[in-house]
Amino acid sequence: KNEVEQSPQNLTAQEGEFITINCSYSVGISALHWLQQHPGGGIVSLFMLSSGKKKHGRLIATINIQEKHSSLHITASHPRDSAVYICAVSLYNTDKLIFGTGTRLQVFP
Amino acid sequence: NAGVMQNPRHLVRRRGQEARLRCSPMKGHSHVYWYRQLPEEGLKFMVYLQKENIIDESGMPKERFSAEFPKEGPSILRIQQVVRGDSAAYFCASSPFQVMNTEAFFGQGTRLTVV
């Protein structure tokens, strides 16, 4: 079993829909990251969370430390949001990131 | 302030050749992490370096792969005698602190194709 699990693996949506991507982890962490990767592109950091909730534009990220679960929400989705969204965690006693396998999102006009 | 710079962006090597991938961290960052993304797979940690030191190489294959981060110049990931299975995207990330408890800063990646 992977230490970081994401769901769903693939997600399609119509423009304007509200989108939720989930991430569960099974290890102790110091922080959780949400990353975005466009096809053939680099990796961009969206959020770094250690507790609570963060919002940036149409993106909202939440984390529940007790339940070891985080969600990434996209409100009013747009075709330009189409990308792979990756959850990653920083472990307590190491300094490397452990990644989920990513969620491939396609938003159609 | 330039971000993390990786070059080349794309690299094609024949089986048996050497591949050298370079990563210049963000200004002021002295910690570098290399990750590999195999086709249709998630990212995996390879190695963590500070200037002139390898801190954690637990994700590096035992043979043919090496990494360095000299006092001057970029970090280098070196793959000797490449094989088709080395074809992947290699990403570098940098940090000013020992623990990645800050935003993650990634380069654009080097896409290695072994033919």
Short mmCIF file of N, CA, C and O in Angstrom, two decimals, chain B residues 54-105:
data_model
loop_
_atom_site.label_atom_id
_atom_site.label_comp_id
_atom_site.label_asym_id
_atom_site.label_seq_id
_atom_site.Cartn_x
_atom_site.Cartn_y
_atom_site.Cartn_z
N ILE B 54 26.45 14.53 0.32
CA ILE B 54 25.25 13.74 0.03
C ILE B 54 24.62 13.40 1.39
O ILE B 54 25.27 12.74 2.22
N ILE B 55 23.40 13.83 1.60
CA ILE B 55 22.75 13.63 2.88
C ILE B 55 21.93 12.33 2.91
O ILE B 55 21.94 11.61 3.89
N ASP B 56 21.24 12.07 1.81
CA ASP B 56 20.36 10.90 1.75
C ASP B 56 20.31 10.43 0.32
O ASP B 56 19.85 11.17 -0.55
N GLU B 57 20.83 9.25 0.06
CA GLU B 57 20.79 8.71 -1.31
C GLU B 57 20.01 7.41 -1.34
O GLU B 57 20.25 6.54 -2.18
N SER B 58 19.07 7.27 -0.43
CA SER B 58 18.34 6.02 -0.30
C SER B 58 17.48 5.68 -1.52
O SER B 58 17.11 4.53 -1.70
N GLY B 59 17.19 6.66 -2.35
CA GLY B 59 16.37 6.39 -3.53
C GLY B 59 17.18 6.20 -4.81
O GLY B 59 16.60 6.00 -5.88
N MET B 60 18.46 6.24 -4.70
CA MET B 60 19.32 6.12 -5.89
C MET B 60 19.52 4.64 -6.23
O MET B 60 19.83 3.84 -5.34
N PRO B 61 19.40 4.27 -7.49
CA PRO B 61 19.81 2.92 -7.88
C PRO B 61 21.26 2.69 -7.49
O PRO B 61 22.08 3.61 -7.51
N LYS B 62 21.58 1.45 -7.14
CA LYS B 62 22.91 1.16 -6.57
C LYS B 62 24.01 1.31 -7.60
O LYS B 62 25.16 1.62 -7.26
N GLU B 63 23.69 1.09 -8.85
CA GLU B 63 24.72 1.13 -9.88
C GLU B 63 24.39 2.19 -10.92
O GLU B 63 23.23 2.52 -11.15
N ARG B 64 25.40 2.74 -11.51
CA ARG B 64 25.35 3.63 -12.68
C ARG B 64 24.90 5.05 -12.35
O ARG B 64 25.12 5.95 -13.16
N PHE B 65 24.28 5.27 -11.22
CA PHE B 65 23.77 6.60 -10.87
C PHE B 65 24.66 7.24 -9.80
O PHE B 65 25.05 6.58 -8.83
N SER B 66 24.95 8.52 -9.99
CA SER B 66 25.67 9.27 -8.97
C SER B 66 25.20 10.71 -9.00
O SER B 66 24.66 11.18 -10.01
N ALA B 67 25.43 11.40 -7.89
CA ALA B 67 25.02 12.81 -7.81
C ALA B 67 26.06 13.57 -7.02
O ALA B 67 26.71 13.03 -6.14
N GLU B 68 26.19 14.84 -7.37
CA GLU B 68 27.10 15.70 -6.64
C GLU B 68 26.54 17.11 -6.61
O GLU B 68 25.73 17.50 -7.46
N PHE B 69 26.98 17.87 -5.63
CA PHE B 69 26.61 19.28 -5.52
C PHE B 69 27.86 20.00 -5.02
O PHE B 69 28.08 20.15 -3.83
N PRO B 70 28.70 20.43 -5.96
CA PRO B 70 29.98 21.02 -5.56
C PRO B 70 29.81 22.39 -4.92
O PRO B 70 28.74 23.01 -5.01
N LYS B 71 30.90 22.84 -4.34
CA LYS B 71 30.88 24.15 -3.67
C LYS B 71 30.49 25.25 -4.67
O LYS B 71 29.76 26.19 -4.33
N GLU B 72 31.00 25.14 -5.87
CA GLU B 72 30.67 26.10 -6.91
C GLU B 72 29.98 25.35 -8.06
O GLU B 72 30.41 24.27 -8.43
N GLY B 73 28.95 25.96 -8.61
CA GLY B 73 28.31 25.35 -9.77
C GLY B 73 27.08 24.56 -9.42
O GLY B 73 26.70 24.42 -8.25
N PRO B 74 26.44 24.01 -10.46
CA PRO B 74 25.16 23.32 -10.25
C PRO B 74 25.34 21.93 -9.65
O PRO B 74 26.44 21.38 -9.64
N SER B 75 24.23 21.38 -9.21
CA SER B 75 24.20 19.98 -8.85
C SER B 75 24.12 19.15 -10.13
O SER B 75 23.48 19.55 -11.11
N ILE B 76 24.79 18.02 -10.14
CA ILE B 76 24.82 17.15 -11.31
C ILE B 76 24.30 15.78 -10.93
O ILE B 76 24.74 15.20 -9.92
N LEU B 77 23.37 15.28 -11.72
CA LEU B 77 22.95 13.88 -11.64
C LEU B 77 23.55 13.17 -12.84
O LEU B 77 23.30 13.57 -13.98
N ARG B 78 24.32 12.16 -12.59
CA ARG B 78 25.05 11.48 -13.65
C ARG B 78 24.56 10.05 -13.76
O ARG B 78 24.47 9.33 -12.75
N ILE B 79 24.23 9.65 -14.98
CA ILE B 79 23.81 8.27 -15.23
C ILE B 79 24.77 7.68 -16.26
O ILE B 79 24.86 8.15 -17.39
N GLN B 80 25.49 6.68 -15.83
CA GLN B 80 26.44 6.03 -16.73
C GLN B 80 25.78 4.86 -17.44
O GLN B 80 24.88 4.21 -16.90
N GLN B 81 26.25 4.59 -18.65
CA GLN B 81 25.80 3.42 -19.42
C GLN B 81 24.27 3.31 -19.39
O GLN B 81 23.71 2.32 -18.93
N VAL B 82 23.62 4.33 -19.90
CA VAL B 82 22.16 4.40 -19.80
C VAL B 82 21.51 3.22 -20.51
O VAL B 82 22.02 2.69 -21.50
N VAL B 83 20.36 2.83 -19.96
CA VAL B 83 19.52 1.78 -20.54
C VAL B 83 18.13 2.36 -20.78
O VAL B 83 17.81 3.45 -20.27
N ARG B 84 17.33 1.65 -21.57
CA ARG B 84 16.01 2.17 -21.93
C ARG B 84 15.17 2.48 -20.69
O ARG B 84 14.39 3.43 -20.67
N GLY B 85 15.33 1.69 -19.65
CA GLY B 85 14.55 1.90 -18.44
C GLY B 85 14.88 3.18 -17.69
O GLY B 85 14.16 3.55 -16.75
N ASP B 86 15.97 3.85 -18.10
CA ASP B 86 16.31 5.13 -17.47
C ASP B 86 15.51 6.28 -18.07
O ASP B 86 15.55 7.41 -17.56
N SER B 87 14.80 6.01 -19.17
CA SER B 87 13.98 7.05 -19.80
C SER B 87 12.93 7.52 -18.81
O SER B 87 12.11 6.73 -18.33
N ALA B 88 12.95 8.80 -18.51
CA ALA B 88 12.06 9.35 -17.49
C ALA B 88 12.24 10.86 -17.47
O ALA B 88 13.11 11.41 -18.15
N ALA B 89 11.39 11.50 -16.67
CA ALA B 89 11.60 12.92 -16.38
C ALA B 89 12.29 13.02 -15.04
O ALA B 89 11.87 12.38 -14.06
N TYR B 90 13.35 13.80 -14.98
CA TYR B 90 14.11 13.98 -13.75
C TYR B 90 13.91 15.41 -13.28
O TYR B 90 14.21 16.36 -14.01
N PHE B 91 13.40 15.55 -12.06
CA PHE B 91 13.11 16.86 -11.51
C PHE B 91 14.04 17.15 -10.34
O PHE B 91 14.38 16.26 -9.55
N CYS B 92 14.37 18.39 -10.23
CA CYS B 92 15.18 18.88 -9.15
C CYS B 92 14.34 19.87 -8.34
O CYS B 92 13.55 20.63 -8.92
N ALA B 93 14.49 19.85 -7.03
CA ALA B 93 13.85 20.84 -6.18
C ALA B 93 14.89 21.40 -5.23
O ALA B 93 15.87 20.71 -4.90
N SER B 94 14.70 22.64 -4.82
CA SER B 94 15.67 23.22 -3.89
C SER B 94 14.96 23.82 -2.69
O SER B 94 13.77 24.14 -2.74
N SER B 95 15.72 23.98 -1.62
CA SER B 95 15.17 24.48 -0.38
C SER B 95 16.26 25.22 0.38
O SER B 95 17.43 24.86 0.30
N PRO B 96 15.86 26.27 1.12
CA PRO B 96 16.86 26.94 1.96
C PRO B 96 17.04 26.26 3.30
O PRO B 96 17.92 26.60 4.05
N PHE B 97 16.18 25.30 3.64
CA PHE B 97 16.22 24.68 4.96
C PHE B 97 16.44 23.19 4.83
O PHE B 97 16.26 22.62 3.78
N GLN B 98 16.79 22.57 5.95
CA GLN B 98 17.06 21.13 5.92
C GLN B 98 15.78 20.34 5.69
O GLN B 98 15.79 19.32 5.04
N VAL B 99 14.68 20.80 6.25
CA VAL B 99 13.42 20.08 6.12
C VAL B 99 12.52 20.83 5.16
O VAL B 99 12.45 22.04 5.19
N MET B 100 11.86 20.10 4.28
CA MET B 100 11.00 20.73 3.27
C MET B 100 9.71 21.21 3.93
O MET B 100 8.63 20.79 3.55
N ASN B 101 9.82 22.08 4.90
CA ASN B 101 8.61 22.60 5.51
C ASN B 101 8.28 23.98 4.99
O ASN B 101 7.62 24.77 5.63
N THR B 102 8.80 24.24 3.82
CA THR B 102 8.43 25.45 3.10
C THR B 102 7.88 25.03 1.75
O THR B 102 7.92 23.85 1.39
N GLU B 103 7.37 25.99 1.04
CA GLU B 103 6.88 25.71 -0.29
C GLU B 103 7.95 24.99 -1.11
O GLU B 103 9.14 25.30 -0.99
N ALA B 104 7.52 24.02 -1.90
CA ALA B 104 8.46 23.26 -2.72
C ALA B 104 8.74 24.01 -4.01
O ALA B 104 7.82 24.43 -4.70
N PHE B 105 10.00 24.18 -4.34
CA PHE B 105 10.40 24.87 -5.56
C PHE B 105 11.05 23.86 -6.51
O PHE B 105 12.13 23.35 -6.21
#
